[in-house]
């Protein structure tokens, strides 16, 4: 059926040929969103505006003047991008009910090219997390939890443990977007990627997750986590789709001074990619403690694939990678402390009733508006920025960041074209297991393989590779040279063709009832 | 109105003597520190001299159409919150975009103040919570400012004598670009604070002057010169009353040969006259405090212009840690000169220091030197001319239209016209007497058709602005000089006859 279509070659063609209309497509996605509501992938579904946009698109197709391949394509956007007229919450009490007066540049670009915005997807509060479990609207459930593949392979430990406690997390923080793409409720989604927030959930949900080079895509309108590392991420079901979305978003934005000045030319990927002339680097440091043997095996299998295709595969070293976590912690929390300072309850967002003084209003507003994770990061960040600590923490972390970036530069200068690494240490874990550890510990573990690319600003992509023994997706990551997205995506496409990642077989019908109850309770907690 | 002319400012400041408001009612004022001469104020004991040290931090609002990092308009006295962009209100997801005009204004100012311009400067965030600072931080240039190591020469009179001018130099530590904050209006009766963000994000140049000054008069003269320079460049309108030029003074005193004393920062100074007062008050207060065995706290004090004294400002949080951090959304600000300018660079995307340098207008010091040279007037006259907006042009126009020597004309302009203007609080542009009429009048005087006393009478008539020419007034009021001796004798006799008693008294006396 339609849901099985990857879009670039099928849906686009179907729309053009009139085999399906944008309105039909939109309606089917909206219906699917409803029937998969238990996934909690969406915070807001913009049904009305989506149908209107679809109608407009339909008119364009009827007059033979579609705006391009994106016209009429249903998309979803992570709820930390500003969308005019549609609530933007960051999954936080602080911004519950906040309606932005403007569109993020990436949102505007998608709309300008005719895309249909279905809604805003769930995330960890202010994108701080790696599970999509720590938002005020409750956790996102991994669609693969409800797949035939998972059910067949996972064996409940006892009969009392039903599937309700067996569902696995999506990863995060763009878990809502990954789940939305994975469950066919949209054809592409925007995430954001600061330490792996697009690639990590992409790996766990079996979709393509692209983190472009820092500066290639505008951050204007993306509510920041770490300005110096944030990049809008792209989640799709295949590499070609990611290339199309990238082409529609990339380029200079006068509203974001960190975007590149040069014109970006959208590209198409070769239909028969060739990797035989490439040099693929295998960074040994990514053989990290805690890496599952399954993933390790897949990783070397992937290396063999390249070898067999005639590529040069060499082990390389990125010696400073192991300092990445602690370095990230300092830089991230420092910027968080700074970025969150604006949420004082005066201009917008939550405002506490406590009004004894301006200071008490600030304090109460921020206590009520932010969860523990956000408050914890604000506290540590402010600590690192104190005059007496700045040199010892922030400056040092910046130096380490430079060393990490230089590691990559050296490797690429030595002739390596692309790095091949795992994206995550293991497949997705059940929610019950995941929440046993605190957010900081989990983030530190989960970001370990993805974060260095953000430190260095490099483009990286997760390509779904295989199913684990438990029937859950596992992905591998490719890291490319700055602004060499075309090469990166070409390699990713070649790899995608080799591994033939299986389609999810989603069984949705039964879950709606109990999960609806769960959601209710979540929103009251 | 703009601050008074500098002569007036420093004269006034130093005429206070014992009559000035003292720091405490019982406190007898220590011997007044000598103005401008660099001499050292003597303590009450007369034994231990004190050296006052004054440094200034000046915020000049950049004259530009739009704000430093957003497209909102800059305008004084617009309706509250009518000039606020999404960025100015710090809406989540908004990013700063640097205004090129503000960069050029800072470069211009830096060059005019003999600074070296940093080809690469950086922006930082300075954090503090305040209702009129919506982002919770101010974007400024803490680490590497746009201009450093400059100097400003200014002149002032010794002992109030216009004829004894000395020129001094204050080092400029740096000029940094930064955002202005909004305005908080506190309504105490309703215990409300109202916030106006029109000013939030307007570009400021913070000019940091090294503590090279030693009294209020020097500080006032330095700021006046800076104000003139900014106005000449057009980089700031620099009107203190409109908050476009804000001066904070760092003041300390110490004994010669000893390290600097603890300094206080005096804020809330809104005219040049008050600057001199505030600084001198603070110097005296510190000396008295120390002489009475007290200590000086490192605190911020506000100048109360009504009481003429400084008072401690309520310091809510004690020591502030601004938690500076690089602004991650702005790449380093790169400036070019003719040498470093890349060939393929779009002119609209670069700021070329050399290009700006070549187009700098004549600075006040150059203008003054030219006036002295061209018209043979005294240096102090050139200062007086430049101090009033439009007065130089007025003077030059009069000179062009009259046979009177510029040296004589200047007296009429400065002593007569200017004091008229001052008395009526008018600017040169508002003068009811045009340069043309003034020239006419001086021509009558020059041709000896009227006396200088009569000329003053004519001027008084002209002032009424009734549209009569000087000649008409002379005729009407019969003010012509009488050349006929007989006629004069008759007049004298008539006067004597009419005042018999006085004549007798005089003769007897």
GROMACS .gro file of C-alpha atoms in nm, chain A residues 21 38 59 93 132 135 137 139 179 184 229 253 268 312 335 353 356 360 363 374 394 450 469 471 476 490 492 498-499:
model
   29
   21UNK     CA    1  -0.385   1.361  -0.468
   38UNK     CA    2  -0.026   0.553   2.132
   59UNK     CA    3  -0.479   2.307  -0.707
   93UNK     CA    4   0.578   2.359   3.073
  132UNK     CA    5   1.256   1.114   2.408
  135UNK     CA    6   0.929   1.571   2.786
  137UNK     CA    7   0.399   1.524   2.722
  139UNK     CA    8   0.769   0.940   2.638
  179UNK     CA    9   0.884   0.753   1.516
  184UNK     CA   10   0.462   0.610   0.795
  229UNK     CA   11   2.663   2.259   1.773
  253UNK     CA   12   2.021   3.259   0.547
  268UNK     CA   13   2.095   1.433  -0.713
  312UNK     CA   14   4.024   0.104   0.072
  335UNK     CA   15   2.534   2.738   2.653
  353UNK     CA   16   0.160   3.353   4.010
  356UNK     CA   17   0.638   3.917   4.565
  360UNK     CA   18   1.078   3.568   4.318
  363UNK     CA   19   1.266   3.191   4.045
  374UNK     CA   20   1.694   2.146   3.232
  394UNK     CA   21   3.501   2.641   2.966
  450UNK     CA   22   2.760   1.071   1.765
  469UNK     CA   23   1.856  -1.046   1.754
  471UNK     CA   24   1.414  -0.768   1.603
  476UNK     CA   25   2.568   0.254   1.124
  490UNK     CA   26   2.644   0.886  -0.213
  492UNK     CA   27   2.524   0.614   0.237
  498UNK     CA   28   2.375  -0.331  -0.010
  499UNK     CA   29   2.213  -0.391   0.327
   0.00000   0.00000   0.00000
